[in-house]
Tab-separated table of C-alpha atoms in Angstrom:
chain	number	residue	atom	x	y	z
A	1	MET	CA	-90.738	131.992	223.151
A	2	LEU	CA	-93.139	134.208	224.489
A	3	GLU	CA	-94.938	134.521	221.424
A	4	GLU	CA	-95.702	132.271	218.132
A	5	THR	CA	-93.775	132.421	215.850
A	6	GLY	CA	-94.918	130.174	213.120
A	7	PRO	CA	-93.130	127.390	211.231
A	8	GLU	CA	-89.313	127.660	210.575
A	9	TRP	CA	-89.950	127.728	206.704
A	10	LEU	CA	-92.246	130.822	206.678
A	11	SER	CA	-89.162	133.245	208.621
A	12	GLU	CA	-85.887	131.436	207.662
A	13	GLU	CA	-84.292	132.390	204.548
A	14	VAL	CA	-84.490	129.374	201.904
A	15	LYS	CA	-80.510	128.375	201.494
A	16	THR	CA	-79.353	125.188	199.126
A	17	GLY	CA	-76.868	124.182	201.970
A	18	THR	CA	-75.506	122.121	199.437
A	19	THR	CA	-72.706	119.693	198.032
A	20	ILE	CA	-71.419	120.708	195.061
A	21	ILE	CA	-68.631	119.631	192.671
A	22	ALA	CA	-67.343	120.013	189.008
A	23	ILE	CA	-64.428	117.682	187.799
A	24	GLU	CA	-62.418	117.996	184.093
A	25	PHE	CA	-61.644	114.686	181.851
A	26	ASP	CA	-59.980	114.470	178.425
A	27	GLY	CA	-62.773	115.043	176.205
A	28	GLY	CA	-65.196	116.876	179.469
A	29	VAL	CA	-66.773	117.397	182.317
A	30	VAL	CA	-68.952	115.581	185.102
A	31	LEU	CA	-70.889	117.736	187.449
A	32	GLY	CA	-72.757	116.129	191.021
A	33	SER	CA	-74.929	118.036	192.823
A	34	ASP	CA	-76.936	116.905	196.282
A	35	SER	CA	-80.752	117.619	195.894
A	36	ARG	CA	-81.897	119.414	199.412
A	37	VAL	CA	-83.153	123.074	199.875
A	38	SER	CA	-83.150	124.493	203.826
A	39	ALA	CA	-84.987	126.716	205.541
A	40	GLY	CA	-82.965	127.096	209.034
A	41	SER	CA	-83.796	123.354	209.933
A	42	SER	CA	-86.847	122.591	207.410
A	43	VAL	CA	-86.207	120.682	204.666
A	44	VAL	CA	-88.132	122.492	201.851
A	45	ASN	CA	-87.565	120.610	198.894
A	46	ARG	CA	-85.435	117.261	199.031
A	47	VAL	CA	-85.759	116.630	195.275
A	48	MET	CA	-84.017	119.998	194.157
A	49	ASN	CA	-81.816	119.582	190.807
A	50	LYS	CA	-79.248	122.156	191.219
A	51	LEU	CA	-77.529	121.408	187.831
A	52	SER	CA	-78.559	124.035	185.862
A	53	PRO	CA	-78.185	124.511	182.176
A	54	LEU	CA	-76.454	127.718	181.333
A	55	HIS	CA	-75.995	126.288	177.733
A	56	ASP	CA	-76.294	123.478	175.532
A	57	LYS	CA	-72.643	122.017	176.981
A	58	ILE	CA	-72.490	124.849	179.800
A	59	TYR	CA	-74.139	124.016	183.091
A	60	CYS	CA	-73.455	125.277	186.669
A	61	ALA	CA	-73.966	123.905	190.174
A	62	LEU	CA	-75.693	125.947	192.610
A	63	SER	CA	-75.116	126.678	196.304
A	64	GLY	CA	-75.913	129.476	199.327
A	65	SER	CA	-79.095	131.404	198.980
A	66	ALA	CA	-81.200	129.469	196.847
A	67	ALA	CA	-83.180	132.458	194.866
A	68	ASP	CA	-79.526	134.252	194.105
A	69	ALA	CA	-78.105	131.446	192.509
A	70	GLN	CA	-81.044	130.342	190.373
A	71	THR	CA	-81.551	134.263	189.529
A	72	ILE	CA	-77.954	134.457	188.280
A	73	ALA	CA	-78.248	131.282	186.468
A	74	GLU	CA	-81.522	132.723	184.794
A	75	MET	CA	-79.867	135.590	184.012
A	76	VAL	CA	-76.424	134.033	182.652
A	77	ASN	CA	-78.691	131.616	180.461
A	78	TYR	CA	-80.510	134.440	178.716
A	79	GLN	CA	-77.629	136.088	178.183
A	80	LEU	CA	-75.926	133.541	176.473
A	81	ASP	CA	-78.992	132.851	174.399
A	82	VAL	CA	-78.482	135.700	173.151
A	83	HIS	CA	-75.292	136.473	172.199
A	84	SER	CA	-74.130	132.999	171.170
A	85	GLN	CA	-75.696	134.656	168.150
A	86	LYS	CA	-72.944	136.853	168.134
A	87	ILE	CA	-70.303	135.764	169.563
A	88	HIS	CA	-68.085	132.737	169.613
A	89	LEU	CA	-67.673	130.284	172.475
A	90	ILE	CA	-63.972	131.210	173.271
A	91	PRO	CA	-64.050	134.322	174.647
A	92	PHE	CA	-66.765	133.108	177.071
A	93	PHE	CA	-65.050	132.982	180.065
A	94	LEU	CA	-64.554	136.367	180.476
A	95	PHE	CA	-67.817	137.243	179.466
A	96	LEU	CA	-69.050	134.889	182.316
A	97	GLN	CA	-66.411	136.807	184.686
A	98	SER	CA	-67.479	139.984	183.676
A	99	LEU	CA	-71.538	139.291	184.070
A	100	HIS	CA	-70.458	137.612	187.575
A	101	PHE	CA	-68.704	140.599	188.496
A	102	ILE	CA	-71.286	143.099	187.438
A	103	TYR	CA	-73.854	141.054	189.374
A	104	TYR	CA	-72.319	140.873	192.556
A	105	MET	CA	-72.167	144.293	193.008
A	106	SER	CA	-75.833	145.290	192.380
A	107	LEU	CA	-77.184	142.134	194.420
A	108	ASN	CA	-77.522	142.519	198.436
A	109	ARG	CA	-74.562	141.572	199.750
A	110	HIS	CA	-75.726	139.876	202.669
A	111	LEU	CA	-78.072	137.591	200.673
A	112	PHE	CA	-75.217	136.897	197.876
A	113	ASN	CA	-73.149	133.980	198.521
A	114	GLY	CA	-73.874	131.897	195.606
A	115	ASN	CA	-70.885	130.063	193.707
A	116	LEU	CA	-71.476	128.591	190.730
A	117	ILE	CA	-69.019	126.290	188.862
A	118	GLY	CA	-69.134	126.241	185.276
A	119	TRP	CA	-67.871	124.246	181.882
A	120	GLN	CA	-66.494	125.757	179.044
A	121	THR	CA	-63.747	123.533	178.119
A	122	GLY	CA	-63.008	123.150	181.508
A	123	VAL	CA	-64.753	123.792	185.223
A	124	PHE	CA	-64.208	127.472	186.643
A	125	ALA	CA	-64.819	128.362	190.139
A	126	THR	CA	-66.715	131.662	190.830
A	127	LEU	CA	-66.717	132.552	194.299
A	128	ASN	CA	-67.025	135.822	195.510
A	129	GLY	CA	-66.415	137.263	192.147
A	130	LEU	CA	-63.513	135.602	191.400
A	131	LEU	CA	-62.846	133.509	188.174
A	132	THR	CA	-60.402	130.697	188.670
A	133	ARG	CA	-60.128	127.224	186.512
A	134	GLN	CA	-59.348	124.439	187.930
A	135	PRO	CA	-59.176	120.709	187.192
A	136	PHE	CA	-61.972	120.091	189.814
A	137	ALA	CA	-63.934	122.285	192.078
A	138	VAL	CA	-65.893	121.739	195.596
A	139	GLY	CA	-68.464	123.806	196.861
A	140	GLY	CA	-71.457	124.285	199.228
A	141	SER	CA	-71.463	123.828	203.336
A	142	GLY	CA	-70.879	119.895	203.110
A	143	SER	CA	-67.558	120.791	200.821
A	144	SER	CA	-65.332	120.881	203.530
A	145	TYR	CA	-66.137	117.750	204.818
A	146	VAL	CA	-64.862	116.047	201.472
A	147	TYR	CA	-61.586	118.456	201.223
A	148	GLY	CA	-59.822	115.698	202.694
A	149	PHE	CA	-61.156	113.196	200.835
A	150	VAL	CA	-61.127	114.561	197.185
A	151	ASP	CA	-57.117	115.858	198.286
A	152	ALA	CA	-56.698	112.165	198.503
A	153	GLU	CA	-58.105	110.199	195.586
A	154	TYR	CA	-58.291	113.059	192.605
A	155	ARG	CA	-55.681	112.127	190.244
A	156	LYS	CA	-54.427	113.814	186.701
A	157	GLY	CA	-56.318	111.568	183.909
A	158	MET	CA	-59.175	109.648	184.687
A	159	ASN	CA	-61.442	109.061	182.273
A	160	LYS	CA	-65.050	109.685	182.240
A	161	GLU	CA	-66.398	106.310	184.214
A	162	GLU	CA	-64.082	107.309	186.427
A	163	CYS	CA	-64.782	110.796	187.186
A	164	GLN	CA	-68.345	109.604	187.865
A	165	GLN	CA	-67.741	107.387	190.367
A	166	PHE	CA	-65.416	110.198	191.937
A	167	VAL	CA	-68.504	112.547	191.946
A	168	VAL	CA	-70.482	110.038	193.321
A	169	ASN	CA	-68.644	108.576	196.343
A	170	THR	CA	-67.966	112.504	197.228
A	171	LEU	CA	-71.200	113.595	197.202
A	172	SER	CA	-72.114	110.829	199.341
A	173	LEU	CA	-69.580	111.335	202.069
A	174	ALA	CA	-70.645	114.829	202.122
A	175	MET	CA	-74.325	113.834	202.492
A	176	ASN	CA	-73.797	111.623	205.420
A	177	ARG	CA	-71.610	114.399	207.159
A	178	ASP	CA	-73.601	117.584	206.357
A	179	GLY	CA	-77.080	118.243	207.770
A	180	SER	CA	-77.552	120.916	205.294
A	181	SER	CA	-77.087	118.022	202.080
A	182	GLY	CA	-78.541	115.176	201.290
A	183	GLY	CA	-81.852	113.645	199.308
A	184	VAL	CA	-80.579	112.150	196.182
A	185	ALA	CA	-77.671	112.765	193.424
A	186	TYR	CA	-77.661	114.342	190.007
A	187	ILE	CA	-74.905	113.606	187.926
A	188	VAL	CA	-74.263	115.928	184.761
A	189	SER	CA	-71.919	114.641	182.425
A	190	ILE	CA	-70.616	117.118	179.266
A	191	ASP	CA	-68.600	115.849	176.235
A	192	GLU	CA	-68.412	116.268	172.496
A	193	HIS	CA	-71.130	114.073	172.170
A	194	GLY	CA	-73.999	115.586	174.830
A	195	THR	CA	-74.919	116.087	177.562
A	196	GLU	CA	-76.183	113.031	179.780
A	197	GLU	CA	-78.259	113.527	183.084
A	198	LYS	CA	-78.401	111.042	185.626
A	199	VAL	CA	-80.227	110.713	189.020
A	200	ILE	CA	-79.075	108.383	191.761
A	201	LEU	CA	-81.519	107.252	194.410
A	202	GLY	CA	-81.206	107.270	198.062
A	203	ASN	CA	-80.748	103.926	198.443
A	204	ASP	CA	-77.968	103.047	195.165
A	205	LEU	CA	-75.724	105.567	196.911
A	206	PRO	CA	-72.050	104.231	198.232
A	207	THR	CA	-71.872	103.085	201.394
A	208	PHE	CA	-69.112	103.188	203.552
A	209	PHE	CA	-67.918	102.062	206.642
A	210	ASP	CA	-70.602	103.058	209.399
A	211	GLN	CA	-73.650	102.662	207.128
B	1	SER	CA	-60.372	149.892	210.563
B	2	MET	CA	-58.415	150.788	213.745
B	3	LEU	CA	-58.115	154.241	215.627
B	4	LYS	CA	-56.183	153.066	218.585
B	5	GLU	CA	-52.784	151.462	218.804
B	6	THR	CA	-54.232	147.128	220.192
B	7	GLY	CA	-50.954	145.980	220.002
B	8	PRO	CA	-49.586	142.558	218.246
B	9	GLU	CA	-52.858	140.340	218.046
B	10	TRP	CA	-51.249	137.429	220.099
B	11	LEU	CA	-51.052	139.829	223.130
B	12	SER	CA	-54.926	140.110	223.169
B	13	GLU	CA	-56.450	137.058	221.330
B	14	GLU	CA	-56.822	134.040	223.471
B	15	VAL	CA	-54.623	131.080	222.803
B	16	LYS	CA	-56.219	128.349	221.419
B	17	THR	CA	-54.719	124.414	219.894
B	18	GLY	CA	-56.671	125.292	216.286
B	19	THR	CA	-55.569	121.864	215.481
B	20	THR	CA	-56.641	118.665	214.263
B	21	ILE	CA	-56.208	115.283	216.806
B	22	ILE	CA	-57.221	111.647	215.931
B	23	ALA	CA	-56.853	108.401	217.537
B	24	ILE	CA	-57.744	105.085	215.954
B	25	GLU	CA	-57.916	101.472	217.501
B	26	PHE	CA	-56.591	98.004	215.891
B	27	ASP	CA	-55.982	94.837	217.471
B	28	GLY	CA	-53.881	94.914	220.498
B	29	GLY	CA	-53.221	98.937	221.033
B	30	VAL	CA	-54.212	102.312	219.737
B	31	VAL	CA	-52.162	104.794	217.150
B	32	LEU	CA	-52.768	108.681	218.209
B	33	GLY	CA	-51.856	111.676	216.368
B	34	SER	CA	-51.763	114.825	215.869
B	35	ASP	CA	-50.312	118.622	214.488
B	36	SER	CA	-48.206	120.898	216.383
B	37	ARG	CA	-49.436	124.240	215.903
B	38	VAL	CA	-50.828	126.648	218.259
B	39	SER	CA	-52.436	130.152	217.305
B	40	ALA	CA	-53.409	133.108	218.627
B	41	GLY	CA	-55.658	134.529	216.450
B	42	SER	CA	-53.555	134.490	212.927
B	43	SER	CA	-50.499	134.024	215.120
B	44	VAL	CA	-48.721	131.050	215.085
B	45	VAL	CA	-47.179	131.282	218.892
B	46	ASN	CA	-45.566	127.400	219.050
B	47	ARG	CA	-45.237	125.752	215.953
B	48	VAL	CA	-43.689	122.528	217.573
B	49	MET	CA	-46.247	122.122	220.366
B	50	ASN	CA	-46.801	118.233	221.040
B	51	LYS	CA	-50.603	117.880	221.672
B	52	LEU	CA	-50.370	114.098	222.725
B	53	SER	CA	-50.551	114.270	226.760
B	54	PRO	CA	-50.137	111.025	228.668
B	55	LEU	CA	-52.435	110.810	231.514
B	56	HIS	CA	-50.245	107.153	232.505
B	57	ASP	CA	-47.951	105.278	230.919
B	58	LYS	CA	-50.452	103.058	228.473
B	59	ILE	CA	-53.383	105.923	228.296
B	60	TYR	CA	-52.570	109.339	226.114
B	61	CYS	CA	-55.447	112.187	225.685
B	62	ALA	CA	-55.166	114.818	222.578
B	63	LEU	CA	-55.740	117.862	223.253
B	64	SER	CA	-57.972	120.654	221.414
B	65	GLY	CA	-59.579	124.154	222.245
B	66	SER	CA	-58.814	126.271	223.887
B	67	ALA	CA	-54.746	125.529	224.850
B	68	ALA	CA	-55.103	126.525	229.091
B	69	ASP	CA	-57.849	124.165	229.402
B	70	ALA	CA	-56.928	121.263	227.925
B	71	GLN	CA	-53.667	121.278	229.537
B	72	THR	CA	-55.342	121.815	232.974
B	73	ILE	CA	-57.746	119.302	231.911
B	74	ALA	CA	-55.001	116.559	231.534
B	75	GLU	CA	-52.855	117.482	234.138
B	76	MET	CA	-55.921	116.796	236.326
B	77	VAL	CA	-56.786	114.062	234.812
B	78	ASN	CA	-53.065	112.986	235.361
B	79	TYR	CA	-53.096	113.454	238.907
B	80	GLN	CA	-56.070	111.682	239.531
B	81	LEU	CA	-55.369	108.567	237.743
B	82	ASP	CA	-51.912	108.322	239.734
B	83	VAL	CA	-53.898	108.566	243.324
B	84	HIS	CA	-56.778	106.105	241.823
B	85	SER	CA	-53.666	103.579	240.340
B	86	LEU	CA	-52.303	103.865	243.782
B	87	GLU	CA	-55.836	102.808	245.403
B	88	ILE	CA	-56.471	99.798	242.695
B	89	ASP	CA	-52.710	98.642	242.748
B	90	GLU	CA	-52.456	97.904	239.555
B	91	ASP	CA	-52.875	100.409	235.737
B	92	PRO	CA	-55.692	102.199	235.160
B	93	GLN	CA	-58.625	101.041	232.584
B	94	VAL	CA	-58.747	103.671	229.899
B	95	ARG	CA	-62.085	104.014	230.073
B	96	SER	CA	-61.488	105.269	233.736
B	97	ALA	CA	-59.138	107.802	232.731
B	98	ALA	CA	-62.251	108.650	229.771
B	99	THR	CA	-64.474	108.908	232.659
B	100	LEU	CA	-62.226	111.250	234.508
B	101	VAL	CA	-61.827	113.589	231.757
B	102	ARG	CA	-65.931	113.623	231.000
B	103	ASN	CA	-66.300	114.544	234.224
B	104	ILE	CA	-64.284	117.559	234.087
B	105	SER	CA	-65.700	118.511	230.967
B	106	TYR	CA	-69.397	117.877	231.862
B	107	LYS	CA	-69.397	119.335	234.774
B	108	TYR	CA	-67.746	122.817	233.884
B	109	LYS	CA	-68.937	122.253	230.355
B	110	GLU	CA	-70.303	126.372	230.169
B	111	GLU	CA	-66.654	127.428	230.955
B	112	LEU	CA	-64.741	125.115	229.080
B	113	SER	CA	-63.695	124.865	225.694
B	114	ALA	CA	-61.825	122.127	224.897
B	115	HIS	CA	-62.084	118.556	223.715
B	116	LEU	CA	-59.672	115.850	224.612
B	117	ILE	CA	-59.845	112.465	223.015
B	118	VAL	CA	-58.631	109.715	224.590
B	119	ALA	CA	-56.934	106.635	224.063
B	120	GLY	CA	-54.660	103.732	225.570
B	121	TRP	CA	-54.438	100.068	226.123
B	122	ASP	CA	-55.175	97.930	229.303
B	123	ARG	CA	-55.522	94.501	230.014
B	124	LYS	CA	-58.779	94.412	230.270
B	125	ASN	CA	-59.724	95.550	227.010
B	126	LYS	CA	-56.542	96.166	224.883
B	127	GLY	CA	-56.962	99.292	222.648
B	128	GLN	CA	-59.443	101.731	223.292
B	129	VAL	CA	-60.496	105.232	221.773
B	130	PHE	CA	-63.181	107.461	224.007
B	131	ALA	CA	-64.326	110.680	222.440
B	132	THR	CA	-65.574	113.175	225.517
B	133	LEU	CA	-67.103	116.072	223.135
B	134	ASN	CA	-69.090	118.466	225.450
B	135	GLY	CA	-69.265	116.040	228.315
B	136	LEU	CA	-70.505	112.897	226.341
B	137	LEU	CA	-68.147	109.711	226.782
B	138	THR	CA	-68.413	107.166	223.672
B	139	ARG	CA	-65.999	104.383	222.602
B	140	GLN	CA	-65.391	104.548	218.800
B	141	PRO	CA	-63.315	102.876	216.493
B	142	PHE	CA	-61.332	105.817	215.744
B	143	ALA	CA	-61.941	109.587	216.318
B	144	VAL	CA	-61.112	112.861	214.650
B	145	GLY	CA	-61.046	116.558	216.379
B	146	GLY	CA	-60.020	119.589	216.308
B	147	SER	CA	-60.994	122.510	214.078
B	148	GLY	CA	-59.019	120.356	211.175
B	149	SER	CA	-61.152	117.151	211.410
B	150	SER	CA	-63.981	118.773	209.276
B	151	TYR	CA	-62.069	118.558	206.283
B	152	VAL	CA	-61.181	115.160	206.680
B	153	TYR	CA	-64.363	113.780	207.768
B	154	GLY	CA	-65.133	112.387	204.439
B	155	PHE	CA	-61.585	110.897	203.487
B	156	VAL	CA	-61.233	108.795	207.204
B	157	ASP	CA	-65.156	107.714	206.196
B	158	ALA	CA	-64.477	106.071	202.518
B	159	GLU	CA	-60.642	105.222	203.912
B	160	TYR	CA	-61.401	103.768	207.286
B	161	ARG	CA	-61.506	99.741	207.480
B	162	LYS	CA	-62.066	97.353	210.122
B	163	GLY	CA	-58.952	94.704	211.111
B	164	MET	CA	-56.152	97.572	210.160
B	165	ASN	CA	-53.206	96.562	211.686
B	166	LYS	CA	-50.893	98.965	213.335
B	167	GLU	CA	-48.795	99.882	210.394
B	168	GLU	CA	-51.773	100.481	208.448
B	169	CYS	CA	-52.939	102.664	211.471
B	170	GLN	CA	-50.209	104.404	211.224
B	171	GLN	CA	-50.115	105.545	207.818
B	172	PHE	CA	-54.044	106.267	207.910
B	173	VAL	CA	-52.998	108.861	211.220
B	174	VAL	CA	-50.211	110.320	209.273
B	175	ASN	CA	-52.335	110.577	206.126
B	176	THR	CA	-55.378	111.541	207.738
B	177	LEU	CA	-53.334	114.604	209.601
B	178	SER	CA	-51.353	115.870	206.774
B	179	LEU	CA	-54.742	116.372	204.679
B	180	ALA	CA	-55.920	118.623	207.224
B	181	MET	CA	-52.702	120.762	207.646
B	182	ASN	CA	-53.199	121.293	203.986
B	183	ARG	CA	-56.464	122.728	204.231
B	184	ASP	CA	-57.142	124.047	208.068
B	185	GLY	CA	-55.166	127.219	208.948
B	186	SER	CA	-55.133	126.745	212.320
B	187	SER	CA	-53.469	123.194	211.671
B	188	GLY	CA	-50.089	122.556	210.637
B	189	GLY	CA	-46.282	121.987	211.399
B	190	VAL	CA	-44.946	118.769	212.441
B	191	ALA	CA	-47.535	115.627	213.155
B	192	TYR	CA	-46.498	113.757	216.589
B	193	ILE	CA	-47.407	110.090	215.791
B	194	VAL	CA	-48.257	108.097	219.616
B	195	SER	CA	-48.501	104.437	219.422
B	196	ILE	CA	-49.623	102.397	222.885
B	197	ASP	CA	-49.732	98.237	222.489
B	198	GLU	CA	-48.614	95.885	225.647
B	199	HIS	CA	-45.327	96.263	224.717
B	200	GLY	CA	-45.078	99.927	225.355
B	201	THR	CA	-45.252	103.586	224.483
B	202	GLU	CA	-43.760	104.499	221.233
B	203	GLU	CA	-43.507	108.740	220.147
B	204	LYS	CA	-42.655	109.742	216.665
B	205	VAL	CA	-42.347	112.999	215.024
B	206	ILE	CA	-42.921	113.118	210.995
B	207	LEU	CA	-40.878	116.430	210.234
B	208	GLY	CA	-43.166	118.764	207.493
B	209	ASN	CA	-41.141	117.746	204.401
B	210	ASP	CA	-41.696	113.968	205.570
B	211	LEU	CA	-45.128	114.095	205.198
B	212	PRO	CA	-47.304	112.304	202.796
B	213	THR	CA	-47.963	115.206	199.639
B	214	PHE	CA	-51.007	114.841	197.641
B	215	PHE	CA	-52.252	116.337	194.006
B	216	ASP	CA	-51.665	120.042	194.428
B	217	GLN	CA	-48.319	119.715	196.427
């Protein structure tokens, strides 16, 4: 470098590098995320909660450009507040899809690579504007490293505690391998009784053979 | 969009072994595994290529990256090891083979784009696995490589345990390959497994249908 460019975090885009996961069980869902926000190789926030409420019992997990993902989450949260007065939640996922498509087209394509996973009687992945319901979904840069793990370990019919353990194990493995994921693990469990938010600090995360 | 006829992709794209490769040590030997897909862009130019290449009777290497580069390195080292073992009048050590691979990878690191995992058995140190990525040399309990390896880091981190025996290692290798081949577009085909211990070297092929399946299959 011939010229003083200043610290990286002033010029690099802020991204939630991220590992996010959501999984459905009989009666609810569990969402999980790491807590690292990076700008280039700087960690600008090490305790960010990437699980964002869209409604009382609907959450989304953010990944990609932090600004884009947060903006989408806030816009959808507002729209749901307004429309939950009028519409029942049943056509909700169609509504979410149309919202997502509209916003995808009008946002700057270079910036937008957000990936939201929300719940309404299930887990939905919305990568790049598609909408698909899945038994579970993983996303973010850290997800590549755990595809093998989740493919091998997922079983149908897990209960809530097993899902929480599955989420925590997956996050821990991804955070160990992905430089853009790390910090603490945020877990949100949603069922008919309510929504429960939990934080698992670094030392309390499960360890594996090389630690 | 193309204005000119460029011909089929496989004439212009570099041939790469997209690949998933893995090697793991057990008490008394090693197990190596690989997929069998060779791609040029999005064409599969060979669906049954064995990427586990012998460097000596009880030392194998697993090839990934540019097919030409990886094969050339393996052939050069195979030759150099033959000479070396004549000079010392006994079977070469695994570390010697890995060092020869590393020396080529390091010296030509700007020109080459291949990663070889070297694994084998010798009398002095029994089973050993060496990674030689980018010209380093490091002995590890197990190593994964190739484009498919990214998808199974989580799985191998979770499932690896010290003190597995030969059959458990073979199962570990087969499961890992199967998971990676399902997720990586550049890995696929059949699974080749090589098991090396003091008694000898055993090569095995596991055809597509016989690979373990997981929840979405």
